[in-house]
PDB file of C-alpha atoms in Angstrom:
ATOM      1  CA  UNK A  56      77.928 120.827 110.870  1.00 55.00           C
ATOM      2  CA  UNK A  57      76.702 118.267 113.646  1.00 78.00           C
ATOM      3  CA  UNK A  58      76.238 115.661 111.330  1.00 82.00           C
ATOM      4  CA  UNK A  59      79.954 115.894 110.544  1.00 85.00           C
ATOM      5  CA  UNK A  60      81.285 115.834 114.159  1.00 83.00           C
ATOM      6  CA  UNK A  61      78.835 113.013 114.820  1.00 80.00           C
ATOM      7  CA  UNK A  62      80.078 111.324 111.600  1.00 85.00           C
ATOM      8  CA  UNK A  63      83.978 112.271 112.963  1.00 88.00           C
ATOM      9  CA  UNK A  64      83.078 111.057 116.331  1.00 83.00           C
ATOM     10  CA  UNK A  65      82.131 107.701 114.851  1.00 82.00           C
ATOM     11  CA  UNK A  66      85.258 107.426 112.952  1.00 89.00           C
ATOM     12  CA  UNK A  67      87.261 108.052 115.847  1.00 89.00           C
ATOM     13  CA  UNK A  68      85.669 105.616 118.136  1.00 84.00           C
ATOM     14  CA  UNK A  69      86.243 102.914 115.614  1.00 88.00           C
ATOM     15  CA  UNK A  70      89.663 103.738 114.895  1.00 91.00           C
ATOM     16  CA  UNK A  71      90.349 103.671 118.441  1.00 88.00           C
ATOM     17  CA  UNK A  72      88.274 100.304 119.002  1.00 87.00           C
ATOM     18  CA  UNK A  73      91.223  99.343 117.074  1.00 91.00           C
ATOM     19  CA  UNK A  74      94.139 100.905 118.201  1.00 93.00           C
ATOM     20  CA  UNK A  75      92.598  98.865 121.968  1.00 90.00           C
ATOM     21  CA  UNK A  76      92.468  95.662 120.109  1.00 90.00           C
ATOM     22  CA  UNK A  77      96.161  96.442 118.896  1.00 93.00           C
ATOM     23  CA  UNK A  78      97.351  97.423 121.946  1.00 92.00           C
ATOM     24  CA  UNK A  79      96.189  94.417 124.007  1.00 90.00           C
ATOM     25  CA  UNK A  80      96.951  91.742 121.708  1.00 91.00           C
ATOM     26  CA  UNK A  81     100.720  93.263 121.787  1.00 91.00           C
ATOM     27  CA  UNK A  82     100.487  93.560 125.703  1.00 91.00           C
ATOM     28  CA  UNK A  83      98.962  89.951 125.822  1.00 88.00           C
ATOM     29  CA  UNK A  84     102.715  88.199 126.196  1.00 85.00           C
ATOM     30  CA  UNK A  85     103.010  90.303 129.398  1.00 84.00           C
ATOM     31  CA  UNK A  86     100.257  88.407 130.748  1.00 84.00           C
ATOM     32  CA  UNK A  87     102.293  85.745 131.369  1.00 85.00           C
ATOM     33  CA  UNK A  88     104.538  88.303 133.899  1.00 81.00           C
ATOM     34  CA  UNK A  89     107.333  88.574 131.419  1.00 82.00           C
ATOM     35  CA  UNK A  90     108.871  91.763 130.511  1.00 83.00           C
ATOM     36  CA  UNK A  91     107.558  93.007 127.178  1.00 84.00           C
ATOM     37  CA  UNK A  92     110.526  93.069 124.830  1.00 87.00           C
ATOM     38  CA  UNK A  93     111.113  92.413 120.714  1.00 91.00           C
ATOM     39  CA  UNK A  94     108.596  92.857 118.523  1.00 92.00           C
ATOM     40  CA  UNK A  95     105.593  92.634 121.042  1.00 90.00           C
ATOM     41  CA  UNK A  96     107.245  96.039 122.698  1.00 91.00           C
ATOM     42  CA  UNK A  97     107.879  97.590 118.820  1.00 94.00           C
ATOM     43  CA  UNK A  98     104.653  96.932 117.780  1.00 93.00           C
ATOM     44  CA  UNK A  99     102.741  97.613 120.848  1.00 93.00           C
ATOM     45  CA  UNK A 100     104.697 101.227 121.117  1.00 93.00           C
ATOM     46  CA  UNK A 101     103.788 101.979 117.329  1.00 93.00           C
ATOM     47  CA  UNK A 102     100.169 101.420 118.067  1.00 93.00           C
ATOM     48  CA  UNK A 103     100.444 103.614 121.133  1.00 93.00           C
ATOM     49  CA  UNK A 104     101.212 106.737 118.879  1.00 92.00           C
ATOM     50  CA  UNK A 105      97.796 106.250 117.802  1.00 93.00           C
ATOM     51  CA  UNK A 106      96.544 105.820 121.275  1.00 93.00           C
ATOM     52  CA  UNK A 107      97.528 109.100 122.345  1.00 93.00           C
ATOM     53  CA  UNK A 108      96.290 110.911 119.385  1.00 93.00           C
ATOM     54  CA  UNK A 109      93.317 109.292 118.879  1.00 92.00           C
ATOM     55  CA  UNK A 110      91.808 109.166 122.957  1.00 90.00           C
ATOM     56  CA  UNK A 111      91.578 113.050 123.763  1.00 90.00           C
ATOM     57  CA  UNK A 112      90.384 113.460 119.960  1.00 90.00           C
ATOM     58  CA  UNK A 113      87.586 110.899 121.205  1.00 86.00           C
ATOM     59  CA  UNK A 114      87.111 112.694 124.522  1.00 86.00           C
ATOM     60  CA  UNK A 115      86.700 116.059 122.783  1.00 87.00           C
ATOM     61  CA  UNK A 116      84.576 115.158 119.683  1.00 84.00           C
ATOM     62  CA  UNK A 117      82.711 113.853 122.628  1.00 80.00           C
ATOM     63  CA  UNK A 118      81.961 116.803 124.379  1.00 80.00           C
ATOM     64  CA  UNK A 119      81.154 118.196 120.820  1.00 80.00           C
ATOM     65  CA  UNK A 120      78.730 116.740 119.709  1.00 72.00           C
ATOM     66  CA  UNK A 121      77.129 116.044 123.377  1.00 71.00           C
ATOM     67  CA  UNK A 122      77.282 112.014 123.017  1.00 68.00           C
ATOM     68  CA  UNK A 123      77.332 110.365 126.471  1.00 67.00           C
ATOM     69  CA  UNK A 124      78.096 106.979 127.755  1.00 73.00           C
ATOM     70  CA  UNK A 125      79.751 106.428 131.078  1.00 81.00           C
ATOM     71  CA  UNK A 126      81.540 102.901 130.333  1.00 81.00           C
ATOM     72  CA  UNK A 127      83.239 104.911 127.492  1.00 78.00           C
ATOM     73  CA  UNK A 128      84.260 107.920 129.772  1.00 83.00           C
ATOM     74  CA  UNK A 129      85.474 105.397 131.951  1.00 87.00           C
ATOM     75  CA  UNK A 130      87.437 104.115 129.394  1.00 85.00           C
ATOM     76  CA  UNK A 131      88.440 107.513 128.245  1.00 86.00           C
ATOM     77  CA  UNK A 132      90.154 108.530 131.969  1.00 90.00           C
ATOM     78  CA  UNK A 133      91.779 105.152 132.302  1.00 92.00           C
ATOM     79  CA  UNK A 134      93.193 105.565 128.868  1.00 91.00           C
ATOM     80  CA  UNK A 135      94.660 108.715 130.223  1.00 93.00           C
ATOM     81  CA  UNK A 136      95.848 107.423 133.150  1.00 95.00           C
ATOM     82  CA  UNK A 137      97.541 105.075 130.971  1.00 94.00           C
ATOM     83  CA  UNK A 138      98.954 107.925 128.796  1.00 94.00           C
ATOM     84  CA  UNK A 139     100.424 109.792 131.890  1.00 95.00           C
ATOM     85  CA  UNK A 140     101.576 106.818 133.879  1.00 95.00           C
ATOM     86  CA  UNK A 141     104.480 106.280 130.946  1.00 94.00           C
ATOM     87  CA  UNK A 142     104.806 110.230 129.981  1.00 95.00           C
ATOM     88  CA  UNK A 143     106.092 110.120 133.782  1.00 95.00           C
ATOM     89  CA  UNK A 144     108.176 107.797 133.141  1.00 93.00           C
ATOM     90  CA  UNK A 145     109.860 109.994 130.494  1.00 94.00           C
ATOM     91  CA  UNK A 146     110.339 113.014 132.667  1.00 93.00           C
ATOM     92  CA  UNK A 147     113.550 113.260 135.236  1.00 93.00           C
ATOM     93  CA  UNK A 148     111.468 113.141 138.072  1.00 95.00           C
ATOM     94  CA  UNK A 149     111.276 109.450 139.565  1.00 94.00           C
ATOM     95  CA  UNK A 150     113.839 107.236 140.376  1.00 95.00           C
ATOM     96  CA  UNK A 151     113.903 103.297 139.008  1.00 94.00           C
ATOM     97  CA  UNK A 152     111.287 102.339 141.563  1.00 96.00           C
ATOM     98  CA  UNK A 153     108.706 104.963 140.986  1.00 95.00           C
ATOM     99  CA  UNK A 154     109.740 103.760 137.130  1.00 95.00           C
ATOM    100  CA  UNK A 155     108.659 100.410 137.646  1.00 93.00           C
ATOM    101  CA  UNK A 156     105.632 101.292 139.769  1.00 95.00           C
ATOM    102  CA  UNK A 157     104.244 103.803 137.065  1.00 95.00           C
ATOM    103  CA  UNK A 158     104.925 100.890 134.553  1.00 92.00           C
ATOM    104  CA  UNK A 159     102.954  98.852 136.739  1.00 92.00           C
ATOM    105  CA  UNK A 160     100.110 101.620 137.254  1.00 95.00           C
ATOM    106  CA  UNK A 161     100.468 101.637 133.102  1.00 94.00           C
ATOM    107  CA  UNK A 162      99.846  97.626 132.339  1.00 91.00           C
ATOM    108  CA  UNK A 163      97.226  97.650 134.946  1.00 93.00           C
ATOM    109  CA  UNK A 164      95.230 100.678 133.285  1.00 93.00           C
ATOM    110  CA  UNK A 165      95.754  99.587 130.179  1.00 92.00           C
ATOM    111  CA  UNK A 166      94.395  96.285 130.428  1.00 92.00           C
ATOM    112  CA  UNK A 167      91.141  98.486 132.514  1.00 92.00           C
ATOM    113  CA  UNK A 168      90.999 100.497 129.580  1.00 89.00           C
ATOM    114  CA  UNK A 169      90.801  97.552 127.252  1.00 88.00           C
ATOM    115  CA  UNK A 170      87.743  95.972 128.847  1.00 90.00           C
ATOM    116  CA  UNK A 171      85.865  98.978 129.186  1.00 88.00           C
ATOM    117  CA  UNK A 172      86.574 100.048 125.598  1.00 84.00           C
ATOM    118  CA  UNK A 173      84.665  96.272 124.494  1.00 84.00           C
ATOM    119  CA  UNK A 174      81.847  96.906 127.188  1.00 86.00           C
ATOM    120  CA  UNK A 175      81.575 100.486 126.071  1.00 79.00           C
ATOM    121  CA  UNK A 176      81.314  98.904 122.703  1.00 78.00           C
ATOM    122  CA  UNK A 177      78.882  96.225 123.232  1.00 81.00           C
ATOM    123  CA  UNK A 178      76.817  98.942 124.950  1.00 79.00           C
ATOM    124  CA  UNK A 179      76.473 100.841 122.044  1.00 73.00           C
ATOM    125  CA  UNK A 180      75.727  98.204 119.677  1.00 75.00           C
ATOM    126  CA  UNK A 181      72.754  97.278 122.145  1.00 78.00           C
ATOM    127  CA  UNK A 182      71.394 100.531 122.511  1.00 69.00           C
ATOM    128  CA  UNK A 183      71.929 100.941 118.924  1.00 64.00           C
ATOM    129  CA  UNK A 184      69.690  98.330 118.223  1.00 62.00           C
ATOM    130  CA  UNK A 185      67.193  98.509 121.200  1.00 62.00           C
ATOM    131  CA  UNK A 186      66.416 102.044 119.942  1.00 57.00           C
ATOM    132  CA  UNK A 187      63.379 102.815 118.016  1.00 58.00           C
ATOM    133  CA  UNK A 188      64.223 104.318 114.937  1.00 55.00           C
ATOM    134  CA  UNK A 189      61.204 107.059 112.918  1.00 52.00           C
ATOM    135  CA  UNK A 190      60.109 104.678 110.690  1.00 53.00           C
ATOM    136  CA  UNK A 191      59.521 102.037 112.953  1.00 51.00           C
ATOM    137  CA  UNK A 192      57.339 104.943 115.746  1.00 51.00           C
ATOM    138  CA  UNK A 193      55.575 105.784 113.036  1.00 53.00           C
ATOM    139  CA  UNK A 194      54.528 101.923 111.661  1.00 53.00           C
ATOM    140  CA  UNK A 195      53.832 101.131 115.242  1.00 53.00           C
ATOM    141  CA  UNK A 196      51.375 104.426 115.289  1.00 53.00           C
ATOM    142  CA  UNK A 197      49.274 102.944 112.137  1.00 53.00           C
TER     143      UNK A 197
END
């Protein structure tokens, strides 16, 4: 059963490798301090649908199956803080200037979240390969 939630844990963190990678290159035109509008803002709020199913799924299958890494838990909270700055923004509760501030807190999150998400991945592909597999113990024994 481990080797599953590892193995589901995997596919989540890759599917949401690229749900980051979809979500920054439609933020990117924002960059510029223009509003996001069009298709940027249509595709960038389709790939956010992902985004909020797939980050506590990550967080979770996570805890699961025990895997830690702070850069991603970083990435995991800022995500979140992402994810709540626009809920907010969708409940009758602020007025246009706590609106635009929470959109604010939300581009400035996001883009956090983005480059921990690569460092979090660039960490794990080191360790991945810095790590000394059986086989290779075992030669290094003989």
């Amino acid at each position: 059963m481990t080797r599953w939630i590892k193995l589901l844990s995997v596919l989540v963190d890759v599917g949401l490798i690229g749900v980051v990678i979809a979500l920054s290159a439609t933020a990117f035109p924002s960059l510029s301090g223009e509003e996001l509008s069009g298709f940027w803002l249509l595709a960038h709020m389709g790939a956010s649908g992902a985004m909020v199913f797939l980050l506590p799924a990550a967080a979770l299958l996570r805890i699961i199956a025990a895997r830690p890494g702070r850069i991603v838990w970083l990435a995991i909270t800022s995500g979140l803080v992402c994810i709540l700055a626009v809920y907010l923004c969708m409940l009758p509760i602020l007025d246009t200037a706590g609106m635009h501030k929470m959109i604010k807190v939300h581009g400035m999150s996001g883009w956090i979240t983005g480059v921990l998400a690569i460092l979090g991945f660039m960490a794990a592909i080191t360790l991945k390969r810095s790590t000394p597999t059986v086989e290779s113990t075992e030669a290094a024994h003989d």
